[in-house]
Amino acid sequence: MKNKVLIIGSSNTDMVVQTQDFPKPGQTVLGGIFLMNAGGKGANQAVAAARLGADVRFVAKIGKDIFGQEAKKGFVKEGLDITYLLETDDFASGVALITVNAKGENEIVVASGANMELHPADVPDVIFEEVAFVLIQLEIPLETISYIITKCNNLGIKVLMNPAPGIKLNEALLKGIFLITPNETETEIITGIYPYDAASMQQAAEILHNAGVEQVIITLGSSGVYFSNASHATLIPARQVEAVDTTAAGDVFNGAILTALAEGKDWIEACEFACAAAAISVTRPGAQSSAPFREEFQ
Ligand code: ATP
Ligand code: RIB
């Protein structure tokens, strides 16, 4: 039976410093405490989905350095199927430098390392066995993304793409995507339209539908999400919470949407479920560490 979800993406170690305000170019500021956390969009989404009850297979490329090995221990602890996790001697594991300001906003610079060495040849057909949905992001090579989409289309597996970090995507690539989940800036990069009101949200969604994407969820931070498909065009509000660190809010949202779809929830239920999970994550520091467990809500 096809009941697994497959996430192929990045694993990073996040080096996080809290600060009152982000430094301006050329400025040094004294920050608060330093935290080293497990991160990477792919790994964050995999952990979020597993904590919410999904049966998750995770494929990434890590180095054989201490960061990669610690990340791997974390994946085992979270119960991920890492049978096809790749390890390399030749490249360092991914690292992200993150600054979080007093409003809980973040600035992130990623040293991709091994993540950008995850090539199509590293993605054998066997990883797609028993898989119902595949979730990808943009922290691995575009050539690999393209290969995965084509493979899934040929196998009849639905592809969910969280297009982060944002880059312009061509129509050949968009055509093979079932669900796309850009945030506001990613929406503007991909469609040329900043989604600031219902009309611009729908205009951006239409561009994505016309490119062949069936389901569109634009995430809007504390304003929730805009969901659009052939029968819906609706805003779903976020839960009201006090945000302390929004790092990985999008990742928790994506892991939760994937889980909800694998469970057969309808679109509105799925968006509400994912908003609830992401709202909990922003009340806690870190990336994977902020992802809620299923028993924490509903
Ligand atoms: P990030 O890059 O910080 O991980 P993102 O930019 O990819 O996130 P957002 O649109 O900021 O994605 O957030 C994703 C979802 O998380 C939102 O749609 C919302 O449901 C939830 N969320 C984010 N920020 C808040 C907040 N301050 N309060 C409640 N929910 C939030
Ligand atoms: O989405 C948050 C993640 O982006 C961080 O964990 C960092 O590693 C970068 O990949």
Coordinates of C-alpha atoms and ligand atoms in Angstrom, one line a residue:
M1 CA 0.0 0.0 0.0
K2 CA 1.2 3.5 -0.8
N3 CA 1.1 5.3 2.5
K4 CA 4.6 6.7 2.9
V5 CA 5.5 10.3 2.3
L6 CA 9.0 11.1 0.9
I7 CA 10.9 14.3 1.6
I8 CA 14.0 14.9 -0.4
G9 CA 15.9 18.0 0.6
S10 CA 18.5 19.7 2.8
S11 CA 19.9 19.1 6.2
N12 CA 21.7 22.0 8.0
T13 CA 23.1 22.8 11.4
D14 CA 21.7 26.2 12.4
M15 CA 24.0 28.6 14.3
V16 CA 21.6 31.1 15.9
V17 CA 22.2 34.3 17.7
Q18 CA 19.4 36.5 19.1
T19 CA 19.7 40.2 18.8
Q20 CA 17.5 43.3 19.5
D21 CA 17.8 44.6 15.9
F22 CA 19.5 43.2 12.8
P23 CA 22.9 44.8 12.2
K24 CA 23.1 47.2 9.2
P25 CA 25.8 46.5 6.5
G26 CA 29.2 47.2 8.1
Q27 CA 27.7 47.3 11.7
T28 CA 28.6 45.0 14.6
V29 CA 26.0 44.5 17.3
L30 CA 26.3 42.5 20.5
G31 CA 23.7 39.8 20.5
G32 CA 22.2 37.5 23.2
I33 CA 22.5 33.8 23.7
F34 CA 23.9 31.5 21.0
L35 CA 22.1 28.3 20.1
M36 CA 23.2 25.4 17.8
N37 CA 20.1 23.7 16.4
A38 CA 19.2 21.0 13.9
G39 CA 17.8 22.7 10.7
G40 CA 17.6 22.7 6.9
K41 CA 14.3 23.0 5.2
G42 CA 14.1 19.4 4.1
A43 CA 15.0 18.0 7.5
N44 CA 12.7 20.5 9.3
Q45 CA 9.8 19.5 7.1
A46 CA 10.6 15.8 7.6
V47 CA 10.7 16.1 11.4
A48 CA 7.6 18.2 11.5
A49 CA 5.6 15.6 9.5
A50 CA 7.0 12.7 11.6
R51 CA 6.0 14.4 14.8
L52 CA 2.5 14.9 13.5
G53 CA 2.2 11.2 12.7
A54 CA 3.3 10.7 9.1
D55 CA 5.3 7.7 7.9
V56 CA 8.3 9.7 6.6
R57 CA 11.2 8.6 4.4
F58 CA 13.9 11.3 4.2
V59 CA 16.6 11.6 1.6
A60 CA 19.4 14.2 2.0
K61 CA 23.2 14.3 1.6
I62 CA 25.2 15.1 4.7
G63 CA 29.0 15.1 5.3
K64 CA 30.8 12.6 7.5
D65 CA 31.7 15.5 9.8
I66 CA 30.4 16.0 13.3
F67 CA 27.5 18.2 12.1
G68 CA 26.2 15.6 9.7
Q69 CA 26.6 12.8 12.2
E70 CA 24.7 14.7 14.9
A71 CA 22.0 15.5 12.4
K72 CA 21.7 11.8 11.5
K73 CA 21.4 10.8 15.2
G74 CA 18.5 13.3 15.4
F75 CA 16.7 11.7 12.4
V76 CA 16.9 8.3 14.0
K77 CA 15.6 9.7 17.2
E78 CA 12.6 11.3 15.3
G79 CA 11.8 8.0 13.7
L80 CA 12.5 9.0 10.1
D81 CA 13.2 6.3 7.5
I82 CA 16.8 7.2 6.5
T83 CA 17.6 4.1 4.6
Y84 CA 18.6 6.2 1.5
L85 CA 20.3 9.1 3.4
L86 CA 23.6 9.8 1.6
E87 CA 26.9 10.6 3.3
T88 CA 30.0 12.1 1.7
D89 CA 33.7 12.5 2.8
D90 CA 34.2 15.1 0.1
F91 CA 32.0 18.0 1.3
A92 CA 31.0 19.5 4.6
S93 CA 27.5 19.2 6.0
G94 CA 25.2 22.2 5.4
V95 CA 25.4 25.1 7.9
A96 CA 23.0 28.0 8.3
L97 CA 23.9 31.3 10.1
I98 CA 20.8 32.7 11.6
T99 CA 20.0 36.0 13.4
V100 CA 16.7 36.4 15.2
N101 CA 15.6 39.9 16.2
A102 CA 13.3 40.9 19.1
K103 CA 10.2 40.6 16.9
G104 CA 11.0 36.9 16.2
E105 CA 12.0 37.7 12.6
N106 CA 15.1 36.0 11.1
E107 CA 17.8 36.6 8.6
I108 CA 19.5 33.4 7.3
V109 CA 22.6 32.7 5.2
V110 CA 23.2 29.0 4.2
A111 CA 26.5 27.4 3.4
S112 CA 25.0 24.5 1.4
G113 CA 28.0 22.1 1.4
A114 CA 26.9 18.5 0.8
N115 CA 23.3 19.6 0.1
M116 CA 24.3 21.0 -3.3
E117 CA 26.0 17.7 -4.1
L118 CA 22.7 15.7 -4.0
H119 CA 22.6 14.7 -7.7
P120 CA 20.0 12.8 -9.8
A121 CA 22.2 9.7 -9.6
D122 CA 21.7 9.8 -5.8
V123 CA 18.0 9.4 -6.3
P124 CA 17.4 5.7 -7.2
D125 CA 13.9 4.5 -8.2
V126 CA 13.7 2.3 -5.1
I127 CA 13.2 5.4 -2.9
F128 CA 9.8 6.0 -4.5
E129 CA 8.4 2.6 -3.5
E130 CA 5.3 2.8 -1.4
V131 CA 5.2 6.6 -1.6
A132 CA 2.0 8.5 -2.1
F133 CA 3.4 12.1 -1.9
V134 CA 6.8 13.7 -2.4
L135 CA 7.7 17.0 -0.8
I136 CA 10.7 19.1 -2.1
Q137 CA 12.2 22.5 -1.5
L138 CA 15.0 24.5 -3.3
E139 CA 18.0 23.9 -1.1
I140 CA 19.3 21.1 -3.4
P141 CA 20.4 21.4 -7.1
L142 CA 17.7 22.4 -9.5
E143 CA 18.8 19.6 -11.8
T144 CA 17.9 17.1 -9.1
I145 CA 14.5 18.9 -8.4
S146 CA 13.7 18.6 -12.1
Y147 CA 14.7 14.9 -12.2
I148 CA 12.5 14.2 -9.1
I149 CA 9.5 15.9 -10.6
T150 CA 9.8 14.1 -13.9
K151 CA 10.2 10.8 -12.1
C152 CA 7.2 11.4 -9.9
N153 CA 5.0 12.4 -12.8
N154 CA 6.0 9.2 -14.6
L155 CA 5.2 7.1 -11.5
G156 CA 1.9 8.9 -10.7
I157 CA 3.2 10.3 -7.4
K158 CA 1.9 13.8 -6.4
V159 CA 4.6 16.4 -6.0
L160 CA 4.4 19.1 -3.3
M161 CA 6.9 22.0 -3.7
N162 CA 7.8 24.5 -1.1
P163 CA 9.7 26.9 -3.4
A164 CA 12.1 28.2 -0.7
P165 CA 14.6 29.9 -0.9
G166 CA 12.7 31.7 -3.7
I167 CA 14.0 31.6 -7.2
K168 CA 12.3 32.1 -10.6
L169 CA 10.9 28.7 -11.7
N170 CA 10.3 27.9 -15.4
E171 CA 7.0 26.6 -16.7
A172 CA 8.4 23.2 -17.6
L173 CA 9.1 22.7 -13.9
L174 CA 5.9 24.2 -12.6
K175 CA 3.8 22.0 -14.9
G176 CA 4.7 18.9 -13.0
I177 CA 3.9 20.2 -9.5
F178 CA 0.6 19.3 -7.8
L179 CA 0.8 21.7 -4.9
I180 CA 3.0 24.8 -4.5
T181 CA 3.4 26.7 -1.2
P182 CA 5.2 30.0 -1.7
N183 CA 5.4 32.7 1.0
E184 CA 4.8 36.3 0.0
T185 CA 8.3 37.1 -1.3
E186 CA 8.6 33.7 -3.1
T187 CA 5.2 34.4 -4.7
E188 CA 6.5 37.7 -6.1
I189 CA 9.7 36.1 -7.4
I190 CA 7.8 33.3 -9.2
T191 CA 4.8 35.2 -10.5
G192 CA 5.9 38.9 -10.5
I193 CA 3.0 39.7 -8.3
Y194 CA 3.3 40.6 -4.6
P195 CA 0.2 39.1 -2.8
Y196 CA -0.9 42.0 -0.6
D197 CA -4.7 41.7 -1.0
A198 CA -7.3 39.2 -2.2
A199 CA -7.2 40.4 -5.8
S200 CA -3.4 40.2 -6.1
M201 CA -3.4 36.8 -4.3
Q202 CA -5.8 35.4 -6.8
Q203 CA -3.9 37.0 -9.7
A204 CA -0.7 35.3 -8.5
A205 CA -2.5 32.0 -8.0
E206 CA -4.0 32.2 -11.5
I207 CA -0.5 32.5 -13.0
L208 CA 0.5 29.4 -11.2
H209 CA -2.7 27.5 -12.2
N210 CA -2.1 28.6 -15.8
A211 CA 1.4 27.1 -15.6
G212 CA -0.2 23.8 -14.6
V213 CA -0.1 23.8 -10.8
E214 CA -3.4 22.4 -9.6
Q215 CA -3.3 23.5 -5.9
V216 CA -1.8 26.8 -4.6
I217 CA -1.3 27.8 -1.0
I218 CA 0.3 31.2 -0.5
T219 CA 1.5 31.5 3.1
L220 CA 1.1 34.9 4.6
G221 CA 2.9 34.8 8.0
S222 CA 0.7 35.9 10.9
S223 CA -2.1 36.5 8.3
G224 CA -2.5 32.8 7.6
V225 CA -2.8 31.4 4.1
Y226 CA -4.5 32.0 0.8
F227 CA -5.7 28.7 -0.8
S228 CA -6.7 28.4 -4.4
N229 CA -7.8 25.6 -6.7
A230 CA -10.5 25.0 -9.3
S231 CA -13.3 25.2 -6.7
H232 CA -11.8 27.3 -3.9
A233 CA -10.3 30.8 -3.5
T234 CA -10.2 31.5 0.2
L235 CA -8.2 33.1 3.0
I236 CA -7.6 30.9 6.0
P237 CA -6.5 32.9 9.1
A238 CA -3.5 32.1 11.3
R239 CA -4.0 31.2 14.9
Q240 CA -3.3 34.3 17.2
V241 CA -0.1 33.7 19.2
E242 CA 2.9 35.6 20.6
A243 CA 5.7 34.8 18.2
V244 CA 9.2 34.5 19.6
D245 CA 11.0 32.9 16.6
T246 CA 9.4 32.4 13.2
T247 CA 12.3 30.3 11.9
A248 CA 10.9 27.2 10.2
A249 CA 7.2 28.3 10.5
G250 CA 7.0 27.6 6.8
D251 CA 8.7 24.2 7.2
V252 CA 6.3 23.1 10.0
F253 CA 3.4 24.3 7.8
N254 CA 4.7 22.2 4.9
G255 CA 5.3 19.1 7.0
A256 CA 1.8 19.5 8.4
I257 CA 0.1 20.0 5.0
L258 CA 1.9 16.8 3.7
T259 CA 0.7 14.9 6.8
A260 CA -2.9 16.1 6.4
L261 CA -3.0 15.2 2.7
A262 CA -1.6 11.7 3.4
E263 CA -4.4 11.3 5.9
G264 CA -7.0 12.3 3.3
K265 CA -8.1 15.6 5.0
D266 CA -9.9 18.0 2.7
W267 CA -8.1 21.2 1.6
I268 CA -9.6 23.5 4.2
E269 CA -9.1 21.0 7.0
A270 CA -5.5 20.5 5.9
C271 CA -4.8 24.3 5.8
E272 CA -6.4 24.8 9.3
F273 CA -4.4 21.8 10.6
A274 CA -1.1 23.2 9.2
C275 CA -1.8 26.7 10.4
A276 CA -2.4 25.3 13.9
A277 CA 0.9 23.4 13.8
A278 CA 2.9 26.4 12.4
A279 CA 1.4 28.7 15.0
I280 CA 2.7 26.5 17.8
S281 CA 6.2 26.5 16.2
V282 CA 6.5 30.3 16.2
T283 CA 6.0 30.4 20.0
R284 CA 9.2 28.3 20.5
P285 CA 12.9 28.9 19.5
G286 CA 14.7 26.9 16.8
A287 CA 13.8 25.0 13.7
Q288 CA 13.2 21.2 14.2
S289 CA 13.0 21.9 18.0
S290 CA 10.0 24.1 17.5
A291 CA 7.9 21.5 15.6
P292 CA 4.9 20.3 17.6
F293 CA 3.9 16.7 18.3
R294 CA 0.4 15.6 17.3
E295 CA -0.8 15.3 20.9
E296 CA -0.1 19.0 21.5
F297 CA -3.2 20.2 19.5
Q298 CA -6.7 19.1 18.3
Ligands
ATP1 P1 9.9 31.0 7.6 O1 10.7 31.4 6.5 O2 9.9 31.9 8.8 O3 10.0 29.6 8.0 P2 7.8 31.3 5.7 O4 8.1 32.7 5.2 O5 8.2 30.2 4.8 O6 8.4 31.0 7.1 P3 5.3 32.2 6.6 O7 4.3 32.6 5.6 O8 6.0 33.3 7.4 O9 6.3 31.2 5.9 O10 4.6 31.2 7.7 C1 4.0 30.0 7.4 C2 2.8 29.8 8.2 O11 3.2 29.8 9.6 C3 1.8 30.9 8.1 O12 0.9 30.6 6.9 C4 1.0 30.8 9.4 O13 0.1 29.7 9.3 C5 2.1 30.4 10.4 N1 2.7 31.6 11.0 C6 3.8 32.3 10.7 N2 4.0 33.3 11.5 C7 3.0 33.3 12.4 C8 2.6 34.1 13.5 N3 3.3 35.2 13.8 N4 1.5 33.8 14.2 C9 0.8 32.7 13.9 N5 1.1 31.9 12.8 C10 2.2 32.2 12.1
RIB2 O1 13.4 27.4 7.0 C1 14.4 27.5 8.0 C2 15.6 26.8 7.6 O2 16.2 27.5 6.5 C3 16.7 26.8 8.7 O3 16.6 25.7 9.5 C4 18.0 26.9 7.9 O4 18.8 25.7 8.0 C5 17.6 27.1 6.4 O5 17.6 26.0 5.7

